Every structure is written in C-alpha cells, then in structure tokens.
Amino acid sequence: LTNLTPATVTGGIAINALGRLPIGVYKGTAAFWDLDKAVNQPLVLVEQKYVNGILDAREPNYDLLNIAVPALDPIGTAHTGTLTVPAGEIWYVNTIIGRSAIPGAGSQIGFNWYCSMWTDRVGALGHGQPYHGVEALSAVNTAAVHFDDFHTTGPLFNQFAKDALLRLPAGTVLTAIFTTRTLATTPAAACTFEVYGFIGKILVA
C-alpha cells in the first residue's frame, strides 16, 4: 500500500478533472462518473424532439442538388455537387435520394454520395467515405431512383440502409457524384440529389 499514489489508484485522472466526478471505490480503484456520457451524450435523443425546420428537397443548393449530365457526355465523366449544413443548424436525415433521367440508348448513369464526417480509408477523392462501396447504376436507357434510408420504415430498407437517423452538425459536407457509364449520353440527363429529414435543436457540441 505504501507504493500507491493518487495517480495510480485513479488511473491518472486528477481529482478536479473537468467532466469527472468521483463517486467512490470500485474493485479497489477510485471510480469516476463521466459527466459527458451521463449528461451530454443523452441530449442527442432530445435534439431529435425539436423540429425546427423541414428538409424535403424543396430548396436548391440547400437540401437539393440539380446536376446535369450533358448530351454526348464521354464515358467516365463525373459530375459533382455539394451541400453544406449551414452554421447554427443540426440536421437529422432519414432519407437520401439520387435520381437520374433516361440517359439514352445503351447508356447508364452511376451514382454515389459521400459524407465529410466519415473517414475514407480506401479512396483518395477527399470527400469522406462513400455511402456505396460500389456506385449504384441505372439500368441501360432507364431513369433511376436510388433510396438510401436511415430508418427501418424506408420504402427499400435492405442491407444498405441504417437503423439510425443520420446526424449532421454544421459544416458537414455532402458530395454527390453522377458518372456517365457504358455509352455517351444522348440526350442530356437531369439528375438530382435530395435530402429528407428535419432540423433539430443543437444541444450537443
């Protein structure tokens, strides 16, 4: 016992450490209550109880991207657009939709999107991790609608969907990419990237 120090028995946590409240001894070691986990983190659930605005792809360059794939677009050409969560807002997203119009006989359009919050350990585009490991493709000469859902009641809930609302703090960037595949597009194809959800109340930094 003479070799024990305060740092040893507390795991190096100072008695006056911010966010740590000593509550006694557990298994021979001083126990601390992590106030961040106990008080702050649960507020994420409360943030979702406030609907301070609607996200439903009604406002271009806010919750909607219009991306045009021009006629005679060469194979492999990527068309990119971005949306950024504005300062002072917290977004809760339940669905992302990527739509592409008919690209012409023999043509296909690929779709993927990226989130700057997610670490991309494989790619090198710098947009964050892509949602799809392999881009979603339209059928040949066919318009396409791709649903990426963050709730269990989505119309196409499958192994790619997530059972949690996507929380996006201010400054988060969503990047959408539509790419010409198979054959050059004829005629031009209008594509959209749509965000659905709501604006919550910021309670957790």
PDB file of C-alpha atoms in Angstrom:
ATOM      1  CA  LEU A   1       0.000   0.000   0.000  1.00  0.00           C
ATOM      2  CA  THR A   2       2.914   2.363   0.588  1.00  0.00           C
ATOM      3  CA  ASN A   3       3.707   2.238  -3.162  1.00  0.00           C
ATOM      4  CA  LEU A   4       0.298   3.530  -4.210  1.00  0.00           C
ATOM      5  CA  THR A   5      -0.041   7.106  -5.397  1.00  0.00           C
ATOM      6  CA  PRO A   6      -3.164   9.141  -6.195  1.00  0.00           C
ATOM      7  CA  ALA A   7      -2.353   8.802  -9.907  1.00  0.00           C
ATOM      8  CA  THR A   8      -2.128   5.019  -9.579  1.00  0.00           C
ATOM      9  CA  VAL A   9      -5.449   4.477  -7.877  1.00  0.00           C
ATOM     10  CA  THR A  10      -7.335   6.921 -10.120  1.00  0.00           C
ATOM     11  CA  GLY A  11      -5.880   5.825 -13.436  1.00  0.00           C
ATOM     12  CA  GLY A  12      -4.192   9.188 -13.818  1.00  0.00           C
ATOM     13  CA  ILE A  13      -7.421  11.159 -13.508  1.00  0.00           C
ATOM     14  CA  ALA A  14      -6.990  14.236 -11.351  1.00  0.00           C
ATOM     15  CA  ILE A  15      -9.444  14.683  -8.515  1.00  0.00           C
ATOM     16  CA  ASN A  16     -10.502  18.033 -10.021  1.00  0.00           C
ATOM     17  CA  ALA A  17     -10.605  16.902 -13.667  1.00  0.00           C
ATOM     18  CA  LEU A  18     -13.350  18.653 -15.617  1.00  0.00           C
ATOM     19  CA  GLY A  19     -16.227  16.363 -16.505  1.00  0.00           C
ATOM     20  CA  ARG A  20     -15.242  13.709 -13.959  1.00  0.00           C
ATOM     21  CA  LEU A  21     -16.988  13.331 -10.637  1.00  0.00           C
ATOM     22  CA  PRO A  22     -15.504  10.935  -8.034  1.00  0.00           C
ATOM     23  CA  ILE A  23     -18.199   8.606  -6.705  1.00  0.00           C
ATOM     24  CA  GLY A  24     -16.261   6.149  -4.541  1.00  0.00           C
ATOM     25  CA  VAL A  25     -14.225   2.987  -4.960  1.00  0.00           C
ATOM     26  CA  TYR A  26     -14.970   0.102  -7.324  1.00  0.00           C
ATOM     27  CA  LYS A  27     -12.883  -3.111  -7.237  1.00  0.00           C
ATOM     28  CA  GLY A  28     -10.161  -1.343  -5.305  1.00  0.00           C
ATOM     29  CA  THR A  29      -9.935   1.599  -7.692  1.00  0.00           C
ATOM     30  CA  ALA A  30     -11.385   5.066  -7.385  1.00  0.00           C
ATOM     31  CA  ALA A  31     -14.470   5.347  -9.598  1.00  0.00           C
ATOM     32  CA  PHE A  32     -15.457   8.431 -11.553  1.00  0.00           C
ATOM     33  CA  TRP A  33     -18.741   9.438 -13.122  1.00  0.00           C
ATOM     34  CA  ASP A  34     -18.185  10.587 -16.711  1.00  0.00           C
ATOM     35  CA  LEU A  35     -20.462  13.605 -16.922  1.00  0.00           C
ATOM     36  CA  ASP A  36     -20.141  13.797 -20.706  1.00  0.00           C
ATOM     37  CA  LYS A  37     -21.565  10.302 -21.148  1.00  0.00           C
ATOM     38  CA  ALA A  38     -24.094  10.726 -18.367  1.00  0.00           C
ATOM     39  CA  VAL A  39     -25.359  14.229 -19.190  1.00  0.00           C
ATOM     40  CA  ASN A  40     -24.275  15.480 -22.616  1.00  0.00           C
ATOM     41  CA  GLN A  41     -24.480  12.458 -24.910  1.00  0.00           C
ATOM     42  CA  PRO A  42     -28.081  11.531 -23.987  1.00  0.00           C
ATOM     43  CA  LEU A  43     -29.106  15.004 -25.181  1.00  0.00           C
ATOM     44  CA  VAL A  44     -28.681  13.726 -28.746  1.00  0.00           C
ATOM     45  CA  LEU A  45     -32.033  11.997 -28.221  1.00  0.00           C
ATOM     46  CA  VAL A  46     -33.582  15.274 -27.075  1.00  0.00           C
ATOM     47  CA  GLU A  47     -32.201  17.141 -30.111  1.00  0.00           C
ATOM     48  CA  GLN A  48     -34.417  14.941 -32.275  1.00  0.00           C
ATOM     49  CA  LYS A  49     -37.570  16.011 -30.429  1.00  0.00           C
ATOM     50  CA  TYR A  50     -37.299  19.522 -31.848  1.00  0.00           C
ATOM     51  CA  VAL A  51     -38.372  20.009 -35.456  1.00  0.00           C
ATOM     52  CA  ASN A  52     -37.071  23.490 -36.226  1.00  0.00           C
ATOM     53  CA  GLY A  53     -37.296  23.136 -39.977  1.00  0.00           C
ATOM     54  CA  ILE A  54     -38.061  20.683 -42.757  1.00  0.00           C
ATOM     55  CA  LEU A  55     -35.634  19.043 -45.167  1.00  0.00           C
ATOM     56  CA  ASP A  56     -37.523  17.751 -48.204  1.00  0.00           C
ATOM     57  CA  ALA A  57     -35.504  18.705 -51.288  1.00  0.00           C
ATOM     58  CA  ARG A  58     -37.543  21.847 -51.893  1.00  0.00           C
ATOM     59  CA  GLU A  59     -34.677  24.374 -51.897  1.00  0.00           C
ATOM     60  CA  PRO A  60     -31.868  24.155 -54.481  1.00  0.00           C
ATOM     61  CA  ASN A  61     -28.354  24.267 -53.023  1.00  0.00           C
ATOM     62  CA  TYR A  62     -29.750  23.821 -49.508  1.00  0.00           C
ATOM     63  CA  ASP A  63     -31.327  20.356 -49.403  1.00  0.00           C
ATOM     64  CA  LEU A  64     -31.421  19.754 -53.172  1.00  0.00           C
ATOM     65  CA  LEU A  65     -28.781  19.494 -55.888  1.00  0.00           C
ATOM     66  CA  ASN A  66     -29.612  19.692 -59.586  1.00  0.00           C
ATOM     67  CA  ILE A  67     -26.810  18.143 -61.618  1.00  0.00           C
ATOM     68  CA  ALA A  68     -26.982  17.994 -65.413  1.00  0.00           C
ATOM     69  CA  VAL A  69     -25.223  15.280 -67.398  1.00  0.00           C
ATOM     70  CA  PRO A  70     -24.890  16.841 -70.872  1.00  0.00           C
ATOM     71  CA  ALA A  71     -25.607  15.160 -74.182  1.00  0.00           C
ATOM     72  CA  LEU A  72     -22.705  13.242 -75.737  1.00  0.00           C
ATOM     73  CA  ASP A  73     -21.012  13.114 -72.346  1.00  0.00           C
ATOM     74  CA  PRO A  74     -17.906  10.872 -72.624  1.00  0.00           C
ATOM     75  CA  ILE A  75     -17.807   7.605 -70.700  1.00  0.00           C
ATOM     76  CA  GLY A  76     -16.317   8.024 -67.233  1.00  0.00           C
ATOM     77  CA  THR A  77     -17.086  11.733 -66.907  1.00  0.00           C
ATOM     78  CA  ALA A  78     -18.071  12.596 -63.334  1.00  0.00           C
ATOM     79  CA  HIS A  79     -20.401  15.450 -62.416  1.00  0.00           C
ATOM     80  CA  THR A  80     -20.121  16.630 -58.824  1.00  0.00           C
ATOM     81  CA  GLY A  81     -22.121  18.851 -56.499  1.00  0.00           C
ATOM     82  CA  THR A  82     -22.020  19.592 -52.771  1.00  0.00           C
ATOM     83  CA  LEU A  83     -24.374  20.587 -49.971  1.00  0.00           C
ATOM     84  CA  THR A  84     -23.109  22.001 -46.665  1.00  0.00           C
ATOM     85  CA  VAL A  85     -25.022  22.068 -43.387  1.00  0.00           C
ATOM     86  CA  PRO A  86     -25.245  25.796 -42.530  1.00  0.00           C
ATOM     87  CA  ALA A  87     -23.766  27.332 -39.399  1.00  0.00           C
ATOM     88  CA  GLY A  88     -26.105  27.169 -36.417  1.00  0.00           C
ATOM     89  CA  GLU A  89     -28.015  24.116 -37.682  1.00  0.00           C
ATOM     90  CA  ILE A  90     -28.084  20.412 -36.865  1.00  0.00           C
ATOM     91  CA  TRP A  91     -29.620  18.119 -39.472  1.00  0.00           C
ATOM     92  CA  TYR A  92     -31.283  14.775 -38.864  1.00  0.00           C
ATOM     93  CA  VAL A  93     -31.610  12.936 -42.171  1.00  0.00           C
ATOM     94  CA  ASN A  94     -33.909   9.959 -42.723  1.00  0.00           C
ATOM     95  CA  THR A  95     -33.526   9.521 -46.492  1.00  0.00           C
ATOM     96  CA  ILE A  96     -31.135  10.466 -49.279  1.00  0.00           C
ATOM     97  CA  ILE A  97     -32.429  10.045 -52.837  1.00  0.00           C
ATOM     98  CA  GLY A  98     -30.409  10.108 -56.035  1.00  0.00           C
ATOM     99  CA  ARG A  99     -32.397  10.405 -59.258  1.00  0.00           C
ATOM    100  CA  SER A 100     -31.214  10.243 -62.848  1.00  0.00           C
ATOM    101  CA  ALA A 101     -33.234  10.750 -66.027  1.00  0.00           C
ATOM    102  CA  ILE A 102     -33.122   8.455 -69.058  1.00  0.00           C
ATOM    103  CA  PRO A 103     -29.550   8.778 -70.414  1.00  0.00           C
ATOM    104  CA  GLY A 104     -30.244   7.465 -73.919  1.00  0.00           C
ATOM    105  CA  ALA A 105     -29.985   4.175 -75.775  1.00  0.00           C
ATOM    106  CA  GLY A 106     -27.251   1.964 -74.368  1.00  0.00           C
ATOM    107  CA  SER A 107     -26.249   4.458 -71.679  1.00  0.00           C
ATOM    108  CA  GLN A 108     -26.115   4.149 -67.895  1.00  0.00           C
ATOM    109  CA  ILE A 109     -25.517   6.671 -65.129  1.00  0.00           C
ATOM    110  CA  GLY A 110     -23.681   5.776 -61.931  1.00  0.00           C
ATOM    111  CA  PHE A 111     -24.495   7.445 -58.617  1.00  0.00           C
ATOM    112  CA  ASN A 112     -22.736   7.719 -55.278  1.00  0.00           C
ATOM    113  CA  TRP A 113     -22.524  10.213 -52.464  1.00  0.00           C
ATOM    114  CA  TYR A 114     -20.004  10.998 -49.751  1.00  0.00           C
ATOM    115  CA  CYS A 115     -20.125  12.441 -46.225  1.00  0.00           C
ATOM    116  CA  SER A 116     -17.238  14.548 -44.917  1.00  0.00           C
ATOM    117  CA  MET A 117     -17.830  13.208 -41.377  1.00  0.00           C
ATOM    118  CA  TRP A 118     -16.923   9.678 -42.424  1.00  0.00           C
ATOM    119  CA  THR A 119     -13.265   8.686 -42.715  1.00  0.00           C
ATOM    120  CA  ASP A 120     -12.427   7.228 -46.121  1.00  0.00           C
ATOM    121  CA  ARG A 121      -9.699   4.659 -45.561  1.00  0.00           C
ATOM    122  CA  VAL A 122      -9.688   3.427 -49.157  1.00  0.00           C
ATOM    123  CA  GLY A 123     -10.411   6.189 -51.656  1.00  0.00           C
ATOM    124  CA  ALA A 124      -8.473   9.327 -52.380  1.00  0.00           C
ATOM    125  CA  LEU A 125     -11.128  11.802 -53.545  1.00  0.00           C
ATOM    126  CA  GLY A 126     -11.075  13.721 -50.274  1.00  0.00           C
ATOM    127  CA  HIS A 127     -14.868  13.876 -49.905  1.00  0.00           C
ATOM    128  CA  GLY A 128     -15.099  11.442 -46.986  1.00  0.00           C
ATOM    129  CA  GLN A 129     -16.291   7.846 -47.151  1.00  0.00           C
ATOM    130  CA  PRO A 130     -18.786   6.995 -49.913  1.00  0.00           C
ATOM    131  CA  TYR A 131     -22.143   5.559 -48.889  1.00  0.00           C
ATOM    132  CA  HIS A 132     -21.952   2.836 -51.522  1.00  0.00           C
ATOM    133  CA  GLY A 133     -18.843   0.691 -51.760  1.00  0.00           C
ATOM    134  CA  VAL A 134     -19.715   0.252 -55.434  1.00  0.00           C
ATOM    135  CA  GLU A 135     -21.650   3.047 -57.101  1.00  0.00           C
ATOM    136  CA  ALA A 136     -25.324   2.480 -57.831  1.00  0.00           C
ATOM    137  CA  LEU A 137     -26.035   2.072 -61.559  1.00  0.00           C
ATOM    138  CA  SER A 138     -29.168   2.805 -63.515  1.00  0.00           C
ATOM    139  CA  ALA A 139     -30.391   0.145 -65.889  1.00  0.00           C
ATOM    140  CA  VAL A 140     -29.482   0.753 -69.542  1.00  0.00           C
ATOM    141  CA  ASN A 141     -31.515   3.579 -71.085  1.00  0.00           C
ATOM    142  CA  THR A 142     -33.616   3.813 -67.932  1.00  0.00           C
ATOM    143  CA  ALA A 143     -34.368   6.514 -65.388  1.00  0.00           C
ATOM    144  CA  ALA A 144     -33.302   5.541 -61.870  1.00  0.00           C
ATOM    145  CA  VAL A 145     -34.252   6.371 -58.283  1.00  0.00           C
ATOM    146  CA  HIS A 146     -31.850   5.297 -55.527  1.00  0.00           C
ATOM    147  CA  PHE A 147     -33.097   5.363 -51.916  1.00  0.00           C
ATOM    148  CA  ASP A 148     -30.567   5.415 -49.066  1.00  0.00           C
ATOM    149  CA  ASP A 149     -32.552   5.184 -45.853  1.00  0.00           C
ATOM    150  CA  PHE A 150     -31.645   5.924 -42.246  1.00  0.00           C
ATOM    151  CA  HIS A 151     -34.767   4.384 -40.698  1.00  0.00           C
ATOM    152  CA  THR A 152     -36.441   0.996 -40.706  1.00  0.00           C
ATOM    153  CA  THR A 153     -39.637   2.079 -42.462  1.00  0.00           C
ATOM    154  CA  GLY A 154     -37.931   3.159 -45.677  1.00  0.00           C
ATOM    155  CA  PRO A 155     -39.543   2.001 -48.931  1.00  0.00           C
ATOM    156  CA  LEU A 156     -36.490  -0.043 -49.869  1.00  0.00           C
ATOM    157  CA  PHE A 157     -34.993  -0.934 -46.489  1.00  0.00           C
ATOM    158  CA  ASN A 158     -32.276  -3.535 -47.050  1.00  0.00           C
ATOM    159  CA  GLN A 159     -28.711  -4.361 -46.005  1.00  0.00           C
ATOM    160  CA  PHE A 160     -27.550  -0.958 -47.236  1.00  0.00           C
ATOM    161  CA  ALA A 161     -29.950   1.015 -45.026  1.00  0.00           C
ATOM    162  CA  LYS A 162     -29.132   2.135 -41.481  1.00  0.00           C
ATOM    163  CA  ASP A 163     -31.362   1.899 -38.419  1.00  0.00           C
ATOM    164  CA  ALA A 164     -30.463   5.353 -37.088  1.00  0.00           C
ATOM    165  CA  LEU A 165     -31.095   8.902 -38.223  1.00  0.00           C
ATOM    166  CA  LEU A 166     -28.030  10.482 -39.807  1.00  0.00           C
ATOM    167  CA  ARG A 167     -26.924  13.344 -37.529  1.00  0.00           C
ATOM    168  CA  LEU A 168     -25.106  16.079 -39.448  1.00  0.00           C
ATOM    169  CA  PRO A 169     -23.648  19.016 -37.477  1.00  0.00           C
ATOM    170  CA  ALA A 170     -22.952  22.409 -39.023  1.00  0.00           C
ATOM    171  CA  GLY A 171     -20.158  22.370 -41.577  1.00  0.00           C
ATOM    172  CA  THR A 172     -20.744  18.779 -42.711  1.00  0.00           C
ATOM    173  CA  VAL A 173     -20.412  18.464 -46.492  1.00  0.00           C
ATOM    174  CA  LEU A 174     -22.398  16.000 -48.594  1.00  0.00           C
ATOM    175  CA  THR A 175     -20.934  15.371 -52.046  1.00  0.00           C
ATOM    176  CA  ALA A 176     -22.983  13.793 -54.835  1.00  0.00           C
ATOM    177  CA  ILE A 177     -21.385  12.350 -57.976  1.00  0.00           C
ATOM    178  CA  PHE A 178     -23.198  11.211 -61.124  1.00  0.00           C
ATOM    179  CA  THR A 179     -20.979   9.473 -63.683  1.00  0.00           C
ATOM    180  CA  THR A 180     -21.603   8.514 -67.304  1.00  0.00           C
ATOM    181  CA  ARG A 181     -21.152   4.778 -67.860  1.00  0.00           C
ATOM    182  CA  THR A 182     -21.321   2.301 -70.779  1.00  0.00           C
ATOM    183  CA  LEU A 183     -22.001   4.799 -73.625  1.00  0.00           C
ATOM    184  CA  ALA A 184     -22.086   8.550 -74.061  1.00  0.00           C
ATOM    185  CA  THR A 185     -25.420  10.060 -73.017  1.00  0.00           C
ATOM    186  CA  THR A 186     -27.937  11.047 -75.699  1.00  0.00           C
ATOM    187  CA  PRO A 187     -29.732  13.267 -74.884  1.00  0.00           C
ATOM    188  CA  ALA A 188     -28.777  15.213 -71.738  1.00  0.00           C
ATOM    189  CA  ALA A 189     -29.897  13.683 -68.442  1.00  0.00           C
ATOM    190  CA  ALA A 190     -31.120  15.717 -65.476  1.00  0.00           C
ATOM    191  CA  CYS A 191     -30.036  14.298 -62.108  1.00  0.00           C
ATOM    192  CA  THR A 192     -30.967  15.301 -58.573  1.00  0.00           C
ATOM    193  CA  PHE A 193     -29.559  14.667 -55.103  1.00  0.00           C
ATOM    194  CA  GLU A 194     -32.272  15.043 -52.476  1.00  0.00           C
ATOM    195  CA  VAL A 195     -32.059  15.282 -48.690  1.00  0.00           C
ATOM    196  CA  TYR A 196     -35.063  14.461 -46.486  1.00  0.00           C
ATOM    197  CA  GLY A 197     -35.346  14.904 -42.722  1.00  0.00           C
ATOM    198  CA  PHE A 198     -35.543  17.842 -40.341  1.00  0.00           C
ATOM    199  CA  ILE A 199     -33.543  20.471 -38.487  1.00  0.00           C
ATOM    200  CA  GLY A 200     -33.146  19.695 -34.792  1.00  0.00           C
ATOM    201  CA  LYS A 201     -32.058  21.828 -31.840  1.00  0.00           C
ATOM    202  CA  ILE A 202     -28.333  21.883 -31.087  1.00  0.00           C
ATOM    203  CA  LEU A 203     -27.753  20.567 -27.562  1.00  0.00           C
ATOM    204  CA  VAL A 204     -24.508  18.624 -28.045  1.00  0.00           C
ATOM    205  CA  ALA A 205     -21.414  20.302 -29.462  1.00  0.00           C
TER     206      ALA A 205
END
